[in-house]
Amino acid sequence: MDWFLENAWIIPLIPAVSFALILAFGKRLPKGGSEIGLLSVGTSFVLAVGTGIAWIQHVNAGGAEGGGEGGEHALGLVARAAEEGHHAIEPVIKTVTWFQFGGHEFPAGTMVDGLSVIMLVTVTLVSLLVHVYSTEYLKGDRRFTHYFAFLSLFTASMLTLVIAQNTLMLLTAWELVGLCSFVLIGHWWEEKPNSDAALKAFLTNRVGDVGLIIGVIILFFAAGSFNIVDINSMAAEGEISHLVLLVAAISLTAAVCSKSGQFPLHTWLPDAMAGPTPVSALIHAATMVVAGVFMVARFYPVFFEGFSISSSSINLLAFVGAFTTVVGATLAFVQKDIKKVLAYSTISQLGYMVMALGVGAWTAAIFHLFTHAMFKACLFLGAGSVSHAAHHTFDMRKMGGLRKYMPSTFATFVIASLALAGIPPLAGFWSKDEILAGALQGQASAYPAMLVLGCMTAFMTAAYMTRAIWMTFFGEYRGEGTPHESPKVMTVPLWILAGAAVVVGFFNLPDKLAPDGIALRFEHYIEPTFAFPEIEHPEFSFLLAGFSILLAVSGIALAWQYFARNRGPHGLTERSGLAAWGYRVLENKYYLDWLYESVIVKGIKGPIARGVYWFNQKVIDGAVNETATASKATGNWLYRYIDQGGVDRLVNASGAGAEGSGQFLRRMQTGHVQQYAALLFAGAAVLAGIFIVII
């Protein structure tokens, strides 16, 4: 089984090759190249599962075989772990020389550990189901082949990112993920909102990417290496100053905010719903938006030490995550587009993950990433199924009553929504409860503000998903035509994901509810023990679990009473100016888009545009005009003095001379032989005289 761990590079390579093959031959194939994409991602999924099994065996064996190729700092950790009486599970690292510069070798390689394994399985599974779903959803699309090509590249880029051994590889894959998202979000670029959304996503992510680049540079000069294990080892061992780690962590947090849709750089994510729905599912569940969370988890010693997570009650990472959960949840309430409800829900849930990492609940964050991928992919594909049946609209005001027409879509959507709301025993309950427990107990101290914001979000999540279910599936149908259930090629992926949303939560049952052989399996196999800070795991609290269930049930009950039973303060926005103002704030998304576009962008764009215009008019156009004037004057001079006075005069003189010579010779051509003989004799006499004189 070690073969899987040592050859994990094949997993992203296969869809990367698929990208090239689909572009080259896809249009000539019966299925437009989709068959290549399906085969490649399916193969990668099988290999990912094999890698997961191999990693479990590796951990069970104590990590003795395979080993890593870390630097001296990593080896020091191994030695100290042995002295302390426990065995650190080393990641399996394989490298080759990428390029050489300035006497330094820059390797490219793979690093396989529990974190990369769970990401490999998650990405390939969701991508495979999205590929299957897309064959029907995009049937007949004008760029069907193009879509599947970039879907393969998108998958390959994310898979490369999660197994990257060094920061240069991670940065390269990070940018490829952003490029693919730009292409896929703008798939229907002929419509301006779609191209605008793609451009907004691309530019917003570039803002955060500057932070990533700065962070990578800082860590390189601090650690003297791009090797991720070396960087983490030195951070964990205190070999990098706290100030440097703090600045690096702040810079990397900017990248998290853009890529993972955290406040205040989250505004691109709802607009990204302009792309095809399967792309939305892949982006929100397993690829682009979870890249930021993964990056924090991968460089956790940097953040743990830089933000002093073990000894504080609030830090930048925890605050950004907690605040984002509330922002995303409140904005989900006022959306009329079902995909945008889910988009703001993703922003909120990503906030949960970032908050968990900020309070020291590393395992809870990754566990929630895993469970969230299952039910959120199910919800997005369910939204696509609804749109497919309801004449391609996502407006919930034009839906209603669809449970009677679409039983499979309805059932899977409800299961996934309950998982998202945190209703036991579904997956979302176990991961979300672990996050709240992490905020309650913290490390050396608790994070009470984070706990309060997390509980508020739990209540709101249940409420806005109940609203979405009622508007979509209950009441009378308000759309056009007669809706119908989607074909099995679309509903089967829904049932697989809904089933996963039911069972994957049992992968990390608390030790108070399960025997030792079953409890905390996810933590045991996924959480690093190598080049990783010593974190305290929260204990399961029956009181907190009961309170979180009460919040979720209350949110469902109140929303159901308000929407389905028509009870509550209806018309409040008409009666209260304050309520009307609050609703306007939410409708305008806290005016952040206005702030960015009308104040910041225009404030910067105006002076820049005026400066560029002046430079164009005065410098570029001025230079061009002056060059033209000088060229014209030079041309006139050349024409007057060289062409007319020199060349033409010489040509005319030559012509006149030739004409005179011709006239003279013409007079000599009399036609009398005796005259020609006389001339010949005279010429011969002259030549003879010259000869005699010379001799």
XYZ file of C-alpha atoms in Angstrom, residues 76-656:
581
model
C 14.948 17.378 15.275
C 11.269 17.074 16.047
C 11.385 13.344 15.384
C 14.300 12.946 17.760
C 12.607 14.911 20.496
C 9.352 13.011 20.046
C 11.273 9.777 20.572
C 12.845 11.183 23.749
C 9.421 12.131 25.081
C 8.171 8.599 24.586
C 5.753 9.053 21.700
C 6.049 8.564 17.978
C 5.344 11.393 15.555
C 3.601 10.267 12.395
C 5.702 11.665 9.601
C 4.146 12.736 6.320
C 5.264 10.823 3.263
C 7.287 13.251 1.149
C 8.721 12.672 -2.311
C 10.595 15.377 -4.201
C 12.503 16.038 -7.407
C 14.500 19.092 -8.452
C 12.200 21.590 -10.102
C 14.782 24.194 -11.094
C 18.066 25.679 -9.904
C 18.833 29.356 -9.363
C 21.724 31.119 -7.703
C 23.216 27.872 -6.484
C 19.948 26.857 -4.793
C 17.786 23.901 -5.717
C 14.027 24.380 -5.751
C 12.211 21.061 -5.445
C 8.778 19.983 -6.594
C 7.149 17.198 -4.700
C 4.242 15.730 -2.826
C 3.456 15.656 0.869
C 0.884 13.106 1.957
C -0.539 13.238 5.481
C -3.965 13.014 7.060
C -4.942 16.509 5.946
C -4.007 15.950 2.309
C -5.658 12.515 2.290
C -9.059 13.788 3.455
C -8.843 16.620 0.913
C -7.927 14.215 -1.901
C -10.967 12.046 -1.154
C -13.311 15.027 -0.762
C -12.217 16.819 -3.934
C -12.277 13.743 -6.162
C -15.638 12.494 -4.822
C -17.434 15.817 -5.254
C -15.767 16.421 -8.617
C -16.803 12.967 -9.858
C -20.444 13.539 -8.904
C -20.348 17.018 -10.472
C -18.982 15.521 -13.699
C -21.799 12.940 -13.785
C -24.427 15.574 -13.021
C -23.041 17.964 -15.648
C -23.467 15.508 -18.517
C -27.210 16.103 -18.316
C -27.300 19.619 -16.908
C -25.164 21.065 -19.722
C -26.380 18.803 -22.519
C -26.449 20.789 -25.746
C -24.408 23.668 -24.324
C -22.484 25.614 -26.959
C -19.217 25.139 -25.039
C -19.820 21.671 -23.663
C -16.307 20.427 -24.480
C -14.661 23.601 -23.198
C -16.587 23.219 -19.918
C -15.415 19.674 -19.243
C -11.830 20.538 -20.149
C -11.626 23.287 -17.549
C -13.565 21.224 -15.025
C -10.734 18.685 -15.257
C -8.071 21.390 -14.919
C -9.941 22.880 -11.956
C -9.880 19.516 -10.221
C -6.219 18.927 -11.074
C -5.231 22.350 -9.709
C -6.980 21.797 -6.375
C -5.512 18.311 -6.034
C -2.036 19.722 -6.678
C -2.601 22.383 -4.047
C -3.488 19.893 -1.310
C -0.428 17.683 -1.849
C 2.079 20.491 -2.487
C 5.318 19.934 -0.593
C 6.515 23.534 -0.719
C 5.131 27.041 -0.868
C 6.102 27.629 -4.513
C 4.031 24.659 -5.661
C 1.183 25.732 -3.410
C 1.283 29.259 -4.822
C 1.300 27.960 -8.423
C -1.664 25.664 -7.798
C -3.424 28.462 -5.883
C -3.247 30.739 -8.925
C -4.372 27.960 -11.287
C -7.437 27.416 -9.104
C -8.227 31.120 -9.411
C -7.740 31.053 -13.191
C -10.054 28.057 -13.640
C -12.724 29.638 -11.457
C -12.569 32.766 -13.650
C -13.091 30.696 -16.796
C -15.900 28.563 -15.357
C -17.784 31.396 -13.625
C -17.741 33.282 -16.925
C -18.716 30.187 -18.942
C -21.634 32.072 -20.518
C -19.592 35.209 -21.019
C -21.835 36.621 -23.759
C -24.149 37.861 -21.012
C -22.506 40.842 -19.331
C -23.501 39.967 -15.723
C -21.695 36.654 -16.133
C -18.481 38.177 -17.456
C -18.670 40.898 -14.781
C -19.032 38.252 -12.073
C -16.016 36.328 -13.389
C -13.923 39.491 -13.502
C -15.048 40.487 -9.994
C -14.042 37.083 -8.638
C -10.677 37.256 -10.402
C -9.794 40.785 -9.246
C -11.009 40.322 -5.675
C -8.903 37.214 -5.342
C -5.889 39.071 -6.700
C -6.167 41.454 -3.739
C -5.830 38.584 -1.306
C -3.173 36.864 -3.389
C -0.854 39.787 -2.735
C -1.071 38.836 0.936
C -0.219 35.229 0.123
C 2.835 36.241 -1.889
C 4.045 38.551 0.892
C 3.485 35.829 3.478
C 5.394 33.253 1.427
C 8.323 35.650 0.982
C 8.412 36.487 4.708
C 8.411 32.806 5.662
C 11.125 32.019 3.112
C 13.516 34.582 4.516
C 12.617 33.617 8.096
C 13.034 29.875 7.600
C 15.493 29.912 4.702
C 13.350 27.390 2.865
C 10.173 26.956 0.848
C 9.706 23.523 2.436
C 6.392 23.501 4.320
C 7.612 20.987 6.930
C 10.678 23.101 7.686
C 8.593 26.262 8.021
C 6.096 24.599 10.349
C 8.827 22.934 12.371
C 10.693 26.176 12.959
C 7.469 27.988 13.848
C 6.456 25.270 16.307
C 9.933 25.185 17.855
C 10.134 28.941 18.375
C 13.004 29.373 15.906
C 11.174 32.194 14.135
C 10.447 35.381 16.050
C 6.888 36.061 17.148
C 6.795 39.383 15.288
C 7.735 37.728 11.999
C 5.106 35.025 12.505
C 2.504 37.668 13.360
C 3.179 39.665 10.182
C 3.210 36.486 8.082
C -0.053 35.305 9.657
C -1.736 38.659 8.974
C -0.573 38.572 5.348
C -1.815 35.013 4.868
C -5.145 35.927 6.484
C -5.721 38.395 3.646
C -5.421 35.480 1.219
C -7.910 33.501 3.305
C -10.385 36.385 3.221
C -10.355 36.552 -0.573
C -10.187 32.885 -1.495
C -12.534 31.601 1.232
C -15.002 34.481 1.055
C -14.357 36.002 4.465
C -15.366 39.513 5.445
C -14.613 42.003 3.954
C -13.508 40.263 0.702
C -16.539 37.967 0.447
C -18.515 40.045 -2.037
C -17.387 38.101 -5.120
C -18.772 34.782 -3.924
C -22.546 35.401 -4.325
C -21.972 36.947 -7.755
C -20.076 33.810 -8.772
C -23.481 32.094 -8.953
C -23.555 33.390 -12.536
C -21.666 30.278 -13.565
C -23.270 26.872 -14.220
C -24.755 25.337 -11.068
C -22.442 22.268 -11.062
C -19.506 24.694 -11.028
C -21.081 26.463 -8.039
C -21.333 23.112 -6.258
C -17.679 22.300 -6.945
C -16.451 25.773 -5.954
C -18.454 25.897 -2.728
C -18.006 22.318 -1.603
C -14.551 21.109 -2.469
C -12.303 23.437 -4.414
C -11.724 27.151 -4.534
C -13.384 28.495 -1.398
C -11.982 25.799 0.885
C -8.448 26.495 -0.364
C -8.055 29.309 2.171
C -9.199 27.107 5.056
C -6.828 24.380 3.885
C -3.944 26.840 3.715
C -4.483 27.912 7.331
C -4.658 24.266 8.393
C -1.474 23.478 6.456
C 0.468 26.364 8.010
C -1.216 26.086 11.397
C 1.955 26.455 13.508
C 2.494 29.860 11.843
C -1.006 31.029 12.787
C -1.022 29.310 16.180
C 2.164 31.013 17.293
C 1.707 34.231 15.333
C -1.764 34.970 16.749
C -0.985 33.411 20.161
C -4.073 31.222 19.839
C -3.190 29.192 22.919
C -3.172 32.169 25.285
C -5.745 34.644 23.955
C -9.514 35.026 24.055
C -9.699 36.781 20.682
C -7.444 37.094 17.655
C -7.725 38.267 14.068
C -8.428 34.828 12.603
C -11.116 33.954 15.138
C -12.772 37.365 14.882
C -12.848 37.404 11.075
C -14.367 33.925 11.011
C -16.972 34.592 13.702
C -18.003 37.935 12.228
C -18.289 36.386 8.774
C -20.658 33.695 10.065
C -23.115 36.356 11.187
C -22.718 38.516 8.057
C -23.328 35.561 5.750
C -26.307 34.280 7.750
C -28.073 37.664 7.897
C -27.659 38.269 4.174
C -29.042 34.812 3.350
C -32.396 35.894 4.858
C -33.213 38.475 2.200
C -32.180 36.563 -0.935
C -34.789 35.610 -3.499
C -32.427 33.525 -5.628
C -32.012 30.041 -4.160
C -28.389 29.821 -5.285
C -27.563 33.085 -3.533
C -29.147 31.787 -0.343
C -26.742 28.878 -0.558
C -23.855 31.175 -1.490
C -24.278 33.300 1.629
C -24.728 30.096 3.591
C -21.318 28.965 2.309
C -19.778 32.260 3.402
C -21.274 31.721 6.856
C -20.097 28.100 7.132
C -16.611 28.969 5.931
C -16.638 31.530 8.708
C -17.312 28.670 11.119
C -14.233 26.839 9.822
C -11.988 29.895 10.047
C -13.318 30.660 13.533
C -12.609 27.083 14.610
C -9.005 27.405 13.457
C -8.783 30.725 15.273
C -9.889 29.242 18.617
C -7.582 26.220 18.339
C -10.175 23.666 17.206
C -8.132 22.408 14.242
C -9.801 19.011 13.953
C -13.275 20.524 14.230
C -12.516 22.932 11.374
C -11.331 20.199 9.005
C -14.147 17.887 10.096
C -16.671 20.622 9.287
C -14.966 21.209 5.944
C -15.477 17.510 5.196
C -19.111 17.285 6.316
C -19.998 20.635 4.754
C -18.709 19.447 1.377
C -21.292 16.650 1.344
C -24.445 18.545 2.255
C -23.526 21.780 0.507
C -22.761 19.979 -2.787
C -26.126 18.219 -2.367
C -27.890 21.566 -1.845
C -26.312 23.232 -4.874
C -27.007 20.283 -7.145
C -30.533 20.223 -5.722
C -30.917 23.893 -6.661
C -29.761 23.016 -10.164
C -32.301 20.184 -10.300
C -35.068 22.590 -9.278
C -33.994 25.086 -11.927
C -33.784 22.336 -14.544
C -37.398 21.405 -13.837
C -38.761 24.928 -13.324
C -37.792 26.367 -16.719
C -34.290 27.481 -15.756
C -35.119 29.973 -13.037
C -33.549 30.246 -9.591
C -36.073 32.796 -8.329
C -37.883 31.181 -5.398
C -40.854 33.494 -5.983
C -41.499 31.537 -9.198
C -41.344 28.144 -7.488
C -43.461 26.646 -4.728
C -45.201 23.287 -4.375
C -42.339 21.427 -6.052
C -42.315 18.625 -3.459
C -45.299 17.095 -5.318
C -43.464 17.091 -8.644
C -39.880 16.426 -7.513
C -39.929 13.957 -4.600
C -36.265 12.909 -4.889
C -34.985 16.469 -5.155
C -37.222 17.520 -2.255
C -36.162 14.675 0.032
C -32.437 15.128 -0.584
C -32.693 18.911 -0.246
C -34.429 18.591 3.125
C -31.861 16.068 4.407
C -28.980 18.326 3.388
C -30.721 21.392 4.888
C -31.233 19.629 8.223
C -27.555 18.628 8.191
C -26.621 22.257 7.554
C -28.930 23.396 10.364
C -27.173 21.055 12.791
C -29.990 18.607 13.527
C -28.740 15.305 15.019
C -27.735 12.719 14.042
C -26.866 14.298 10.709
C -23.270 15.224 9.873
C -23.525 18.966 10.393
C -24.519 18.545 14.027
C -21.341 16.702 15.021
C -18.902 19.036 13.290
C -20.683 22.276 14.267
C -21.048 21.171 17.886
C -17.324 20.443 18.022
C -16.605 23.978 16.799
C -18.860 25.515 19.449
C -17.184 23.341 22.085
C -13.813 24.614 20.886
C -14.965 28.215 21.347
C -16.433 27.407 24.780
C -13.325 25.720 26.127
C -10.589 27.277 23.979
C -7.001 26.420 24.726
C -5.650 28.093 27.853
C -8.675 30.409 27.792
C -12.130 30.402 26.220
C -13.415 32.517 23.336
C -16.776 33.737 24.684
C -17.443 36.306 21.942
C -16.851 33.656 19.281
C -19.212 31.282 21.090
C -22.009 33.873 21.154
C -21.641 34.694 17.460
C -21.466 30.990 16.598
C -24.693 30.276 18.517
C -26.455 33.201 16.831
C -25.450 31.800 13.453
C -26.709 28.312 14.360
C -30.164 29.772 15.009
C -30.187 31.878 11.833
C -28.947 29.012 9.657
C -31.904 26.842 10.620
C -34.283 29.761 10.039
C -33.124 30.844 6.571
C -32.937 27.277 5.273
C -36.517 26.721 6.472
C -37.535 29.833 4.549
C -35.804 28.499 1.404
C -37.502 25.093 1.712
C -40.936 26.647 2.223
C -40.621 29.066 -0.714
C -39.318 26.353 -3.038
C -41.226 23.192 -2.153
C -44.406 24.195 -0.290
C -47.518 26.152 -1.183
C -48.762 26.372 -4.743
C -46.582 26.331 -7.813
C -46.051 29.918 -8.975
C -43.976 29.323 -12.103
C -44.738 28.560 -15.737
C -45.524 25.208 -17.280
C -45.536 21.900 -15.419
C -42.404 21.028 -13.452
C -41.004 17.522 -13.426
C -38.414 15.461 -11.623
C -34.898 15.532 -13.026
C -33.477 12.417 -14.737
C -31.613 9.806 -12.693
C -28.220 10.999 -13.909
C -28.954 14.122 -11.827
C -30.875 12.606 -8.880
C -28.472 9.710 -8.172
C -25.627 12.124 -7.236
C -28.127 13.891 -4.971
C -28.945 10.664 -3.108
C -25.252 9.763 -2.768
C -24.454 13.151 -1.248
C -27.545 13.090 0.970
C -26.518 9.657 2.216
C -23.044 10.989 2.954
C -24.617 13.910 4.861
C -26.275 11.318 7.099
C -23.324 9.018 7.836
C -20.041 10.980 7.659
C -20.726 12.662 10.999
C -20.186 9.307 12.704
C -16.529 9.375 11.621
C -15.652 11.500 14.660
C -18.102 10.587 17.404
C -17.115 11.975 20.822
C -15.550 9.530 23.248
C -18.487 10.035 25.653
C -20.875 8.554 23.086
C -18.804 5.799 21.489
C -16.276 3.132 22.546
C -12.562 3.705 22.092
C -12.320 1.760 18.863
C -14.928 3.953 17.184
C -14.671 7.336 18.880
C -12.673 10.186 17.382
C -11.493 8.191 14.352
C -11.303 11.322 12.217
C -9.109 13.033 14.801
C -6.896 9.979 15.142
C -6.121 9.592 11.450
C -6.355 13.165 10.139
C -4.836 15.438 12.771
C -1.063 15.897 12.302
C 1.335 14.842 15.021
C 4.427 16.013 13.169
C 5.606 19.656 13.087
C 2.353 20.651 14.757
C 1.548 22.598 17.918
C 0.276 20.806 20.982
C -3.394 21.696 21.036
C -6.033 20.914 23.647
C -9.114 19.142 22.328
C -12.508 20.248 23.606
C -14.588 17.802 25.593
C -18.075 16.928 24.418
C -20.653 18.860 26.444
C -24.196 17.503 26.699
C -25.358 20.918 27.865
C -23.846 22.729 24.873
C -25.095 20.054 22.453
C -28.606 20.351 23.877
C -28.466 24.131 23.620
C -27.305 24.021 19.973
C -30.142 21.599 19.139
C -32.606 23.931 20.868
C -31.307 26.856 18.790
C -31.687 24.914 15.538
C -35.183 23.633 16.388
C -36.239 27.126 17.487
C -34.992 28.608 14.216
C -36.941 26.022 12.205
C -40.094 26.459 14.306
C -40.113 30.258 14.209
C -39.421 30.407 10.472
C -42.143 27.826 9.819
C -44.636 29.811 11.885
C -43.731 33.016 10.054
C -43.751 31.729 6.500
C -45.965 28.639 6.457
C -48.472 29.630 9.162
C -48.360 33.331 8.359
C -47.866 34.222 12.017
C -45.607 36.932 13.284
C -44.832 40.588 12.638
C -45.702 40.670 8.933
C -45.537 44.139 7.403
C -43.034 45.314 10.002
C -40.970 47.125 7.412
C -44.025 49.180 6.461
C -44.809 50.096 10.090
C -41.321 50.708 11.386
C -38.770 53.015 9.850
C -35.992 51.268 11.730
C -37.060 47.875 10.368
C -37.290 49.327 6.848
C -33.785 50.762 7.194
C -32.423 47.436 8.438
C -34.020 45.595 5.533
C -32.520 48.075 3.054
C -29.097 47.546 4.603
C -29.437 43.794 4.119
C -30.835 44.145 0.593
C -27.847 46.294 -0.309
C -25.457 43.761 1.272
C -24.271 46.189 3.947
C -23.392 48.598 1.110
C -20.038 46.916 0.687
C -20.393 46.675 -3.089
C -21.290 50.369 -3.156
C -18.289 51.140 -0.970
C -15.900 49.196 -3.184
C -17.279 50.290 -6.560
C -18.472 53.839 -5.928
C -16.013 55.031 -3.312
C -12.819 53.015 -3.403
C -12.688 51.966 -7.059
C -13.996 55.260 -8.413
C -11.875 57.201 -5.953
C -8.829 55.396 -7.253
C -9.985 54.889 -10.824
C -10.810 58.610 -11.376
C -7.361 60.048 -10.603
C -5.657 57.129 -12.306
C -7.843 57.549 -15.391
C -7.162 61.293 -15.499
C -3.443 60.718 -15.049
C -3.382 58.081 -17.770
C -5.390 60.375 -20.073
C -2.960 63.260 -19.479
C -0.005 60.949 -20.094
C -1.645 59.681 -23.273
C -2.468 63.154 -24.572
C 0.645 64.996 -23.506
C 3.324 62.331 -23.585
C 2.352 59.545 -25.958
C 0.224 61.594 -28.384
C 2.627 64.511 -27.991
C 5.582 62.327 -28.874
C 3.686 60.864 -31.832
C 2.627 64.311 -33.070
C 6.114 65.780 -32.699
C 7.579 62.807 -34.493
C 5.076 63.287 -37.297
C 5.904 67.007 -37.556
C 9.637 66.302 -37.657
C 9.105 63.565 -40.208
C 7.055 65.919 -42.382
C 9.734 68.647 -42.233
C 12.462 66.125 -43.024
C 10.424 64.847 -45.944
C 9.949 68.362 -47.337
C 13.686 69.064 -47.072
C 14.578 65.786 -48.737
C 12.069 66.480 -51.491
C 13.249 70.019 -52.116
C 17.020 69.698 -51.843
C 17.833 66.059 -52.394
C 15.124 64.846 -54.698
C 14.451 67.987 -56.712
C 17.830 69.726 -56.383
C 20.062 66.696 -56.563
C 18.563 63.498 -57.901
C 16.139 65.043 -60.397
C 18.740 67.565 -61.628
C 21.321 64.794 -62.150
C 18.789 62.629 -63.964
C 17.723 65.550 -66.155
C 21.368 66.455 -66.972
C 22.126 62.828 -67.837
C 19.104 62.763 -70.078
C 20.130 65.979 -71.851
